[in-house]
PDB file of C-alpha atoms in Angstrom:
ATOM      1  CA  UNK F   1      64.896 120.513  81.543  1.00 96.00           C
ATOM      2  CA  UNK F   2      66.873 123.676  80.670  1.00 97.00           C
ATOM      3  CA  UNK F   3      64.297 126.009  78.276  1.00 98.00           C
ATOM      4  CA  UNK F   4      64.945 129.145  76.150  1.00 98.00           C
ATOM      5  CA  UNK F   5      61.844 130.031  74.255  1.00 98.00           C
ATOM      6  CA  UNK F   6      62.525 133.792  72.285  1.00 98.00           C
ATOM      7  CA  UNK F   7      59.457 135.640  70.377  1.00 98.00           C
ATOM      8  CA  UNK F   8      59.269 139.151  68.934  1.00 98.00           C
ATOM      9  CA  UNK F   9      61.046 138.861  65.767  1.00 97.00           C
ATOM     10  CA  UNK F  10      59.303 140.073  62.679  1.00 98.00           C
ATOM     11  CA  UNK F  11      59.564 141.810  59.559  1.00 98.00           C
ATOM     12  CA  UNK F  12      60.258 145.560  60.342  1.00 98.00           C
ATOM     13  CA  UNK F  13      61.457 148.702  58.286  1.00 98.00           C
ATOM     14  CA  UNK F  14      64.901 149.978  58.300  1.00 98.00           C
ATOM     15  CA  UNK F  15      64.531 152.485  61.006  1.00 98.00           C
ATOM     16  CA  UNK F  16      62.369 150.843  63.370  1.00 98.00           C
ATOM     17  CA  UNK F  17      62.443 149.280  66.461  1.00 98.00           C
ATOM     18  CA  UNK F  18      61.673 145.726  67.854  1.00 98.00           C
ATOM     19  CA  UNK F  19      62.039 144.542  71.393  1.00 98.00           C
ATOM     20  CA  UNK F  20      62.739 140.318  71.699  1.00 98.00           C
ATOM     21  CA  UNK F  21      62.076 138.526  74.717  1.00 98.00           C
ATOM     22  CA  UNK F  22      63.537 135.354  75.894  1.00 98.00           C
ATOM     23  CA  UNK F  23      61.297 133.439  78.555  1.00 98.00           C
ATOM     24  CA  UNK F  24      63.620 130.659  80.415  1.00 98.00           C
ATOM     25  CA  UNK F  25      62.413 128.055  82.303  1.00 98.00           C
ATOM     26  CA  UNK F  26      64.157 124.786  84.400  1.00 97.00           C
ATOM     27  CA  UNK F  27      66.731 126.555  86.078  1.00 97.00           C
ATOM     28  CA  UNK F  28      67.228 129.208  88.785  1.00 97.00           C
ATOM     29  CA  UNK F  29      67.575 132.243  86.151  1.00 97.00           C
ATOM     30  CA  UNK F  30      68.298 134.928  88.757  1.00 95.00           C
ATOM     31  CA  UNK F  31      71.739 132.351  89.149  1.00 96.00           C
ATOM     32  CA  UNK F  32      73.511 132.677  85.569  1.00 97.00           C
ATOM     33  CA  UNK F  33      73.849 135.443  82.845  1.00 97.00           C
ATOM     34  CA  UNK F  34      72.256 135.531  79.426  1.00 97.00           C
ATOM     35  CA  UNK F  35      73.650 136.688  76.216  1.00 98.00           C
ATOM     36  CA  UNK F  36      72.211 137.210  72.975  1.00 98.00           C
ATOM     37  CA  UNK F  37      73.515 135.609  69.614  1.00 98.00           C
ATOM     38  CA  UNK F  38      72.633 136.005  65.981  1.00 98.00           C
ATOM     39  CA  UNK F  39      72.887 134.559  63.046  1.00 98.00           C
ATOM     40  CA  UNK F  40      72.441 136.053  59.561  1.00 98.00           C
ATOM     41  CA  UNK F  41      71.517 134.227  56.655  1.00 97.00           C
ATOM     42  CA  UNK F  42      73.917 131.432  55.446  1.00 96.00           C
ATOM     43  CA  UNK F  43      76.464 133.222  57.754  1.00 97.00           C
ATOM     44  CA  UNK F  44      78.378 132.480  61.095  1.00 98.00           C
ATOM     45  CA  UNK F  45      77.348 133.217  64.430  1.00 98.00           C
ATOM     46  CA  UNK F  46      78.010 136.914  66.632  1.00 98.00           C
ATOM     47  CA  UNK F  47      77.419 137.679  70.278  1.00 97.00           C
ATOM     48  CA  UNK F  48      75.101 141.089  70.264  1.00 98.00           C
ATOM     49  CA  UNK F  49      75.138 141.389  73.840  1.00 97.00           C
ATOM     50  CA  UNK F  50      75.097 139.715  77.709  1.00 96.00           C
ATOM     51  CA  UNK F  51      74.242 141.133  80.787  1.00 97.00           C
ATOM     52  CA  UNK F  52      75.264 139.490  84.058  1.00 96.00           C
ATOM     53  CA  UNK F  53      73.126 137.897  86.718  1.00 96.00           C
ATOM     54  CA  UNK F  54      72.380 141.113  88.572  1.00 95.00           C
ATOM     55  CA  UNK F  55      72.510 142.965  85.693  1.00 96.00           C
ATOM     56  CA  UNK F  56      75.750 144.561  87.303  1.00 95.00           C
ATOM     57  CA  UNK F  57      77.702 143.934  84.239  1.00 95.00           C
ATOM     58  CA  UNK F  58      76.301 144.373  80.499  1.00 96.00           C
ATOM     59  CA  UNK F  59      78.477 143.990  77.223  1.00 94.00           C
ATOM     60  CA  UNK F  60      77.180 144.857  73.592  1.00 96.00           C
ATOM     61  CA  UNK F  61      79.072 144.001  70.255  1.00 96.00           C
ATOM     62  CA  UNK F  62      80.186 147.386  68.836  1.00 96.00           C
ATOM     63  CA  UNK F  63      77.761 146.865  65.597  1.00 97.00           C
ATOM     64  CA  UNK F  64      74.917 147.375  67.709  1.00 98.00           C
ATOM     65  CA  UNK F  65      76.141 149.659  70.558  1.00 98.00           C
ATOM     66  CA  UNK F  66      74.102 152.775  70.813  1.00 98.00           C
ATOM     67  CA  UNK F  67      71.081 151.390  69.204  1.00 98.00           C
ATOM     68  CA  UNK F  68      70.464 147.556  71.269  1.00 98.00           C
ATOM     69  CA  UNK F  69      69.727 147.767  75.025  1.00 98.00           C
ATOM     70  CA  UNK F  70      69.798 143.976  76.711  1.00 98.00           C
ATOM     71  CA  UNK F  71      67.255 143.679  79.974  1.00 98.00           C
ATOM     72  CA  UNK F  72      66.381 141.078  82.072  1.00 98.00           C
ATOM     73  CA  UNK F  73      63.325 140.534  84.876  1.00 98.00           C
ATOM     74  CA  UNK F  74      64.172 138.175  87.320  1.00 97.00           C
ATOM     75  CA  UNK F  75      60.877 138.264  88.803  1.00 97.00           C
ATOM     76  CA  UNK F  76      59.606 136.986  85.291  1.00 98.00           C
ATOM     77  CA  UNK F  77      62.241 134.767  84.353  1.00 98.00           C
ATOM     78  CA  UNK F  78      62.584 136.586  81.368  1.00 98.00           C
ATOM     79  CA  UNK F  79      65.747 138.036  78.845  1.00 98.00           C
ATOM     80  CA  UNK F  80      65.002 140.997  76.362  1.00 98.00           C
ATOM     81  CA  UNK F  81      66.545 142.880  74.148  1.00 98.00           C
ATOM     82  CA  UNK F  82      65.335 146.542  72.842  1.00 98.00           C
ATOM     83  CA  UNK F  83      66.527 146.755  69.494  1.00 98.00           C
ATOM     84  CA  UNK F  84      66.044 150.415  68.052  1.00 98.00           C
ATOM     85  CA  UNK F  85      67.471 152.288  64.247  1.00 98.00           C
ATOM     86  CA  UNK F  86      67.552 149.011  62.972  1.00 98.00           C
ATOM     87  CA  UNK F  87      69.199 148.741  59.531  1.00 98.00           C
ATOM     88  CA  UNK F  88      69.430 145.862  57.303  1.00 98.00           C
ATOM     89  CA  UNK F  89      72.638 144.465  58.138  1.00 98.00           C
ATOM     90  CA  UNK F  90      70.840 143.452  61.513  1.00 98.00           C
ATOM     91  CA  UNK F  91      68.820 141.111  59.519  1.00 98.00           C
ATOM     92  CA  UNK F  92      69.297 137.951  61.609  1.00 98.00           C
ATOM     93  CA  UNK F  93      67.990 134.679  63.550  1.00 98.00           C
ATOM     94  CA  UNK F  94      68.393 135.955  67.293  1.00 98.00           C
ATOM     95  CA  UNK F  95      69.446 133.466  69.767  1.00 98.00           C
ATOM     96  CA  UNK F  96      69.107 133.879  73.799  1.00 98.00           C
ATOM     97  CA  UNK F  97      71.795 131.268  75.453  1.00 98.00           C
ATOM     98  CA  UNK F  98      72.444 130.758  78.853  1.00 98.00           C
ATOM     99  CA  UNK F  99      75.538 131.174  80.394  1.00 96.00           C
ATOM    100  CA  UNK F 100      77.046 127.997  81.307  1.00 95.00           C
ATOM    101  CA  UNK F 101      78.562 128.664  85.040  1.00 92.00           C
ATOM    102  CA  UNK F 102      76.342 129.928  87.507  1.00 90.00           C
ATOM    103  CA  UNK F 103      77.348 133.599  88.551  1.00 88.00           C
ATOM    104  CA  UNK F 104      79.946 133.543  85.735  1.00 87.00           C
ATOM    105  CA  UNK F 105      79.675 136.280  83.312  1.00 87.00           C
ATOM    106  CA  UNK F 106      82.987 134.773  81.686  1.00 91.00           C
ATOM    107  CA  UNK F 107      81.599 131.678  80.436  1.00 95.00           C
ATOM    108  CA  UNK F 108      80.801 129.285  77.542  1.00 97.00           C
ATOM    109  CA  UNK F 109      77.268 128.869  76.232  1.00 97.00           C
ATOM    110  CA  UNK F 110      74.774 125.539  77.177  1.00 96.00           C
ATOM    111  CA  UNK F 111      71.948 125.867  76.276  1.00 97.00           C
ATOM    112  CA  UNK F 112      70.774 128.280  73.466  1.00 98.00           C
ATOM    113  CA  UNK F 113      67.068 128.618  72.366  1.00 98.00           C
ATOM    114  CA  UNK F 114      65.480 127.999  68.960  1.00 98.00           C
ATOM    115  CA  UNK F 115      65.757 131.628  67.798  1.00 98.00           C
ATOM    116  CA  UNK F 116      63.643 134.369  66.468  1.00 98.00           C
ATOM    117  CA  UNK F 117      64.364 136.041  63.240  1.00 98.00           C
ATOM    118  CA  UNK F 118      64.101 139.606  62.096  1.00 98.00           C
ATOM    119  CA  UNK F 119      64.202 140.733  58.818  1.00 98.00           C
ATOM    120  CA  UNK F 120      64.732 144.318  58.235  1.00 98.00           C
ATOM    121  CA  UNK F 121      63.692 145.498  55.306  1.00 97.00           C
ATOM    122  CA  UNK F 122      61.178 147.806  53.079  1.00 96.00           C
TER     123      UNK F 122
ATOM    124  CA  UNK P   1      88.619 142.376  70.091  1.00 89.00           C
ATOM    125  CA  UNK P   2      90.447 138.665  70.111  1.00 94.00           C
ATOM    126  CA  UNK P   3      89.878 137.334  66.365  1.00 96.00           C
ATOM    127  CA  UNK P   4      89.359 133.558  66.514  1.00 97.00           C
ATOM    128  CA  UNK P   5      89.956 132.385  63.072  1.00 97.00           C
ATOM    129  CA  UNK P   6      89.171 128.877  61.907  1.00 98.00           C
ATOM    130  CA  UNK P   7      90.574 126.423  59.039  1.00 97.00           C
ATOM    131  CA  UNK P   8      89.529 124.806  57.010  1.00 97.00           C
ATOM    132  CA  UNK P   9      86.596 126.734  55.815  1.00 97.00           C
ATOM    133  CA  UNK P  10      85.295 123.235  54.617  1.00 97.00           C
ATOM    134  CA  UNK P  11      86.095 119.373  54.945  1.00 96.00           C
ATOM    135  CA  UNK P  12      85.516 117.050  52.894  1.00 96.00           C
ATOM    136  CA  UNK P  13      85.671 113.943  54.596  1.00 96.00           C
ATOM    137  CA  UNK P  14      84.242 109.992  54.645  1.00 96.00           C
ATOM    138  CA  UNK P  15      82.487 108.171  57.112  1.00 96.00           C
ATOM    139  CA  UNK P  16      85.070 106.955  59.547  1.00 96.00           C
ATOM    140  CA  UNK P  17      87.963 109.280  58.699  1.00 97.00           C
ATOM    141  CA  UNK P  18      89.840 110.685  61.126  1.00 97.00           C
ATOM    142  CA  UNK P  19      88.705 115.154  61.691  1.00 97.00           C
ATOM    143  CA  UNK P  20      90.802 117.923  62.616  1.00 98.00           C
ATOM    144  CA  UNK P  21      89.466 121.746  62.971  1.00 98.00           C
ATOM    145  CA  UNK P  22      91.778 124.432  63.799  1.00 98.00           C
ATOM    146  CA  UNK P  23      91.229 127.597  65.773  1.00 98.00           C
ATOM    147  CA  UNK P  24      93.854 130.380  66.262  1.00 98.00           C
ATOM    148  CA  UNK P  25      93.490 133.420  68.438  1.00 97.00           C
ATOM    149  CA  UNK P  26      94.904 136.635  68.114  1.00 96.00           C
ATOM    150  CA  UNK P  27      96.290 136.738  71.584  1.00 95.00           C
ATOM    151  CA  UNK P  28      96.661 134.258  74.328  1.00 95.00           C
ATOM    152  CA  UNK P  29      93.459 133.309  75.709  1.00 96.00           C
ATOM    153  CA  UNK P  30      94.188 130.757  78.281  1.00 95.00           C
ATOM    154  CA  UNK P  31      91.868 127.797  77.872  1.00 96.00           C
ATOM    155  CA  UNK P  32      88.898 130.109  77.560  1.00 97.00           C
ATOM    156  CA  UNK P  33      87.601 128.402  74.415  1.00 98.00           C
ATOM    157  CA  UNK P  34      84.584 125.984  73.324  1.00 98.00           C
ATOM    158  CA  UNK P  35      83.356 124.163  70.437  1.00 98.00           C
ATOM    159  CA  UNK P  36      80.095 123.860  69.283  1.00 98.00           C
ATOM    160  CA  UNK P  37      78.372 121.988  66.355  1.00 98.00           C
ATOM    161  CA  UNK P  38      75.521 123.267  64.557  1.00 98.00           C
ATOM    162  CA  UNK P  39      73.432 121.908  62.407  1.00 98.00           C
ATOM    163  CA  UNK P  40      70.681 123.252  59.773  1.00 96.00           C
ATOM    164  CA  UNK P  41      68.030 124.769  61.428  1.00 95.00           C
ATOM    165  CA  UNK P  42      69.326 123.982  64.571  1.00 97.00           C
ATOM    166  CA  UNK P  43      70.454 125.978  67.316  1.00 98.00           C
ATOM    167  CA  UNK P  44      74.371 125.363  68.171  1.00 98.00           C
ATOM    168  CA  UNK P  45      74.806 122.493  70.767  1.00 98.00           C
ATOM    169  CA  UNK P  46      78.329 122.605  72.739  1.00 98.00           C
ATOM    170  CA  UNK P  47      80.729 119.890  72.756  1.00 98.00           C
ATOM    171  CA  UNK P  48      83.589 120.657  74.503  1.00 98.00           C
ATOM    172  CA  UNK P  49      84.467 123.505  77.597  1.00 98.00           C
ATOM    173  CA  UNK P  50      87.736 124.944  78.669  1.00 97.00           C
ATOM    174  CA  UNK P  51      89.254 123.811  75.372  1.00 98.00           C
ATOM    175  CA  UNK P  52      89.252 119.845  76.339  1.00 98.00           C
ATOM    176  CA  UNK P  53      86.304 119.393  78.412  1.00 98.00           C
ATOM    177  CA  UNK P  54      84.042 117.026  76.940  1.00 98.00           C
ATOM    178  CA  UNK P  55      80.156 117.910  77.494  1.00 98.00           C
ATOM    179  CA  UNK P  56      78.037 115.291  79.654  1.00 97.00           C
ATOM    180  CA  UNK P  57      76.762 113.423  76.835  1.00 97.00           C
ATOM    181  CA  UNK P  58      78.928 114.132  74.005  1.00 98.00           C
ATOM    182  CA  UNK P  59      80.271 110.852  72.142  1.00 97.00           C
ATOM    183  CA  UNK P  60      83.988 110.641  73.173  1.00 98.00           C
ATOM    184  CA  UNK P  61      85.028 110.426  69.504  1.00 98.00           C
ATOM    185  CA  UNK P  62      84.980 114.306  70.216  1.00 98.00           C
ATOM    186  CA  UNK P  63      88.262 115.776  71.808  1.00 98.00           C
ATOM    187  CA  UNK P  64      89.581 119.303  72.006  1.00 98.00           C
ATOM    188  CA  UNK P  65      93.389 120.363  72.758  1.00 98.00           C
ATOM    189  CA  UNK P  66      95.293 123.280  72.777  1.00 98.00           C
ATOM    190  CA  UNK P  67      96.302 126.303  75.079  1.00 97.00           C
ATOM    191  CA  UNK P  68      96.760 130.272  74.323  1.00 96.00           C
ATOM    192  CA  UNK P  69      96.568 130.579  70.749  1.00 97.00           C
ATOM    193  CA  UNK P  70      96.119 127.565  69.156  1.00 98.00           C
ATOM    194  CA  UNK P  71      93.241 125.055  69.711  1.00 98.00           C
ATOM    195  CA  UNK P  72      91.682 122.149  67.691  1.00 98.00           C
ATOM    196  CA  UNK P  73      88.653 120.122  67.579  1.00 98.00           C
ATOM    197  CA  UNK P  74      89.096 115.962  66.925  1.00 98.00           C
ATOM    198  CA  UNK P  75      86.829 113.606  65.773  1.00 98.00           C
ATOM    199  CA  UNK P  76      88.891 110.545  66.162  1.00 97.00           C
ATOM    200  CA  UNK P  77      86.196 108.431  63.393  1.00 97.00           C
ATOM    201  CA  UNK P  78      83.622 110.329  61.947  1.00 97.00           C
ATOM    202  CA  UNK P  79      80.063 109.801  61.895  1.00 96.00           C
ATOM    203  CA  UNK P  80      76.596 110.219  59.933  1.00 95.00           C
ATOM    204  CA  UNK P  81      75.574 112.148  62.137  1.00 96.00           C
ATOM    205  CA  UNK P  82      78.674 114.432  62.764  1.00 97.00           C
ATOM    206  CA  UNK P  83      78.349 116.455  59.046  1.00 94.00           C
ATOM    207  CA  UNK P  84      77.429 119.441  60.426  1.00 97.00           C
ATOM    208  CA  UNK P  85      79.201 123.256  60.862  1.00 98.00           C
ATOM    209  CA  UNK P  86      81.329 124.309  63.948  1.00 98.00           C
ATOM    210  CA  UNK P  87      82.395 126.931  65.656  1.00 98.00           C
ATOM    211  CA  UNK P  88      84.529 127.669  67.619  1.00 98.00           C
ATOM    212  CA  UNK P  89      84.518 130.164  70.245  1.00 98.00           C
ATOM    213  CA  UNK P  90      86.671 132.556  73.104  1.00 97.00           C
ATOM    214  CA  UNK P  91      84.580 133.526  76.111  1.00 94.00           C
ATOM    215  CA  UNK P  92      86.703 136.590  77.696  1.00 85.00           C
ATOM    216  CA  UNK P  93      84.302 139.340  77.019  1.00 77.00           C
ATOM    217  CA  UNK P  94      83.479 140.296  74.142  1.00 89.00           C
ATOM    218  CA  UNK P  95      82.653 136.850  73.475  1.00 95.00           C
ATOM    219  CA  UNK P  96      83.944 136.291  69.993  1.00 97.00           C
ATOM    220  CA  UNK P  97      83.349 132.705  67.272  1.00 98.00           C
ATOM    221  CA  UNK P  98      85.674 131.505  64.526  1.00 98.00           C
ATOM    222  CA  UNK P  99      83.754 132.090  61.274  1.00 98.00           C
ATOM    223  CA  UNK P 100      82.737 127.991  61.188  1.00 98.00           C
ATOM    224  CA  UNK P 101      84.218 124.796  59.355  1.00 98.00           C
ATOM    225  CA  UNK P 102      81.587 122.666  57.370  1.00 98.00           C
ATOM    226  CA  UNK P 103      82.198 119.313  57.090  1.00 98.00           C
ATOM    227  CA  UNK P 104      80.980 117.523  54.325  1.00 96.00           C
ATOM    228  CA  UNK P 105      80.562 114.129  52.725  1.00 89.00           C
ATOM    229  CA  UNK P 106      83.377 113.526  50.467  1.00 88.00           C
TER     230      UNK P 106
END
């Protein structure tokens, strides 16, 4: 069975940084890319950023360009993302999903984790 | 970016009824879409691929249609269980969602 299990989120100041990790397990990771999703309260979802297989090819949404960096360690089976200046508007459940087609960076979502939320405030 | 914009914001709709959920692009996009239904609390679960896919173990009351611009999500009789939000969503990068429909009981 397909897991995504993320950690790291917390309640940080405006300002700060936070680094999330996604640990994946019951599928060849070093096969598909990952992407990161969030969620803010009682709102829709937005892709924050993916990185390919080889981590050839990475791809942030322009509201956190400059200040989110997306990583991945095959050897660890395991997704990050280094979130630095973070502001309020970035308050968020953070999902890791897996891309769908193996190799594809150009693909649909299946399966996302649980998420981990970050609240940034003072 | 491609905009995906959805409508109706909400449904209001009966058990059994008969669901429709647009999606519009702001430029062609092939068949490059998915649906997905989320519920609260939950992560988002996809339903259908490549616009009319159906996901392995999705009831078939689900359907999705549509090419370039113009896409929508059927639920040919609706269900308890199917009152939920979704999305849905264009996967030429950047990867971008329609803002959600909520259906409700009416």
């Amino acid at each position: 069975e397909v897991q995504l299990v993320e950690s790291g989120g917390g309640l940080v100041q405006p300002g700060r940084s936070l680094r999330l990790s996604c640990a994946a397990s019951g599928f060849t990771f070093d096969d598909y890319a990952m992407h990161w999703v969030r969620q803010a309260p009682g709102k829709g979802l937005e892709w924050v950023s993916g990185i390919s297989w080889n981590s050839g090819s990475i791809g942030y949404a322009d509201s956190v360009k400059g200040r989110f960096t997306i990583s991945r360690d095959n050897a660890k089976n395991s997704l990050y993302l280094q979130m630095n200046s973070l502001r309020a508007e970035d308050t968020a459940l953070y999902y890791c999903a897996k891309s769908a087609v193996r190799v594809e960076l150009l693909s649909w979502f299946d399966p996302w984790g649980q998420g981990t939320l970050v609240t940034v405030s003072s | 970016d491609i905009q995906m914009t959805q409508s109706p914001s909400t449904l209001s709709a009966s058990v059994g009824d008969r669901v429709t959920i647009t999606c519009r692009a702001s430029q062609s996009i092939s068949s490059w879409l998915a649906w997905y239904q989320q519920k609260p609390g939950k992560a988002p679960k996809l339903l259908i691929y490549k616009a009319s896919s159906l996901e392995s173990g999705v009831p078939s009351r689900f359907s999705g249609s549509g090419s370039g611009t113009e896409f929508t999500l059927t639920i040919s009789s609706l269900q308890p269980d199917d009152f939920a939000t979704y999305y849905c969503q264009q996967y030429n990068s950047p990867w971008t969602f329609g803002q959600g429909t909520k259906v409700e009981i009416k």
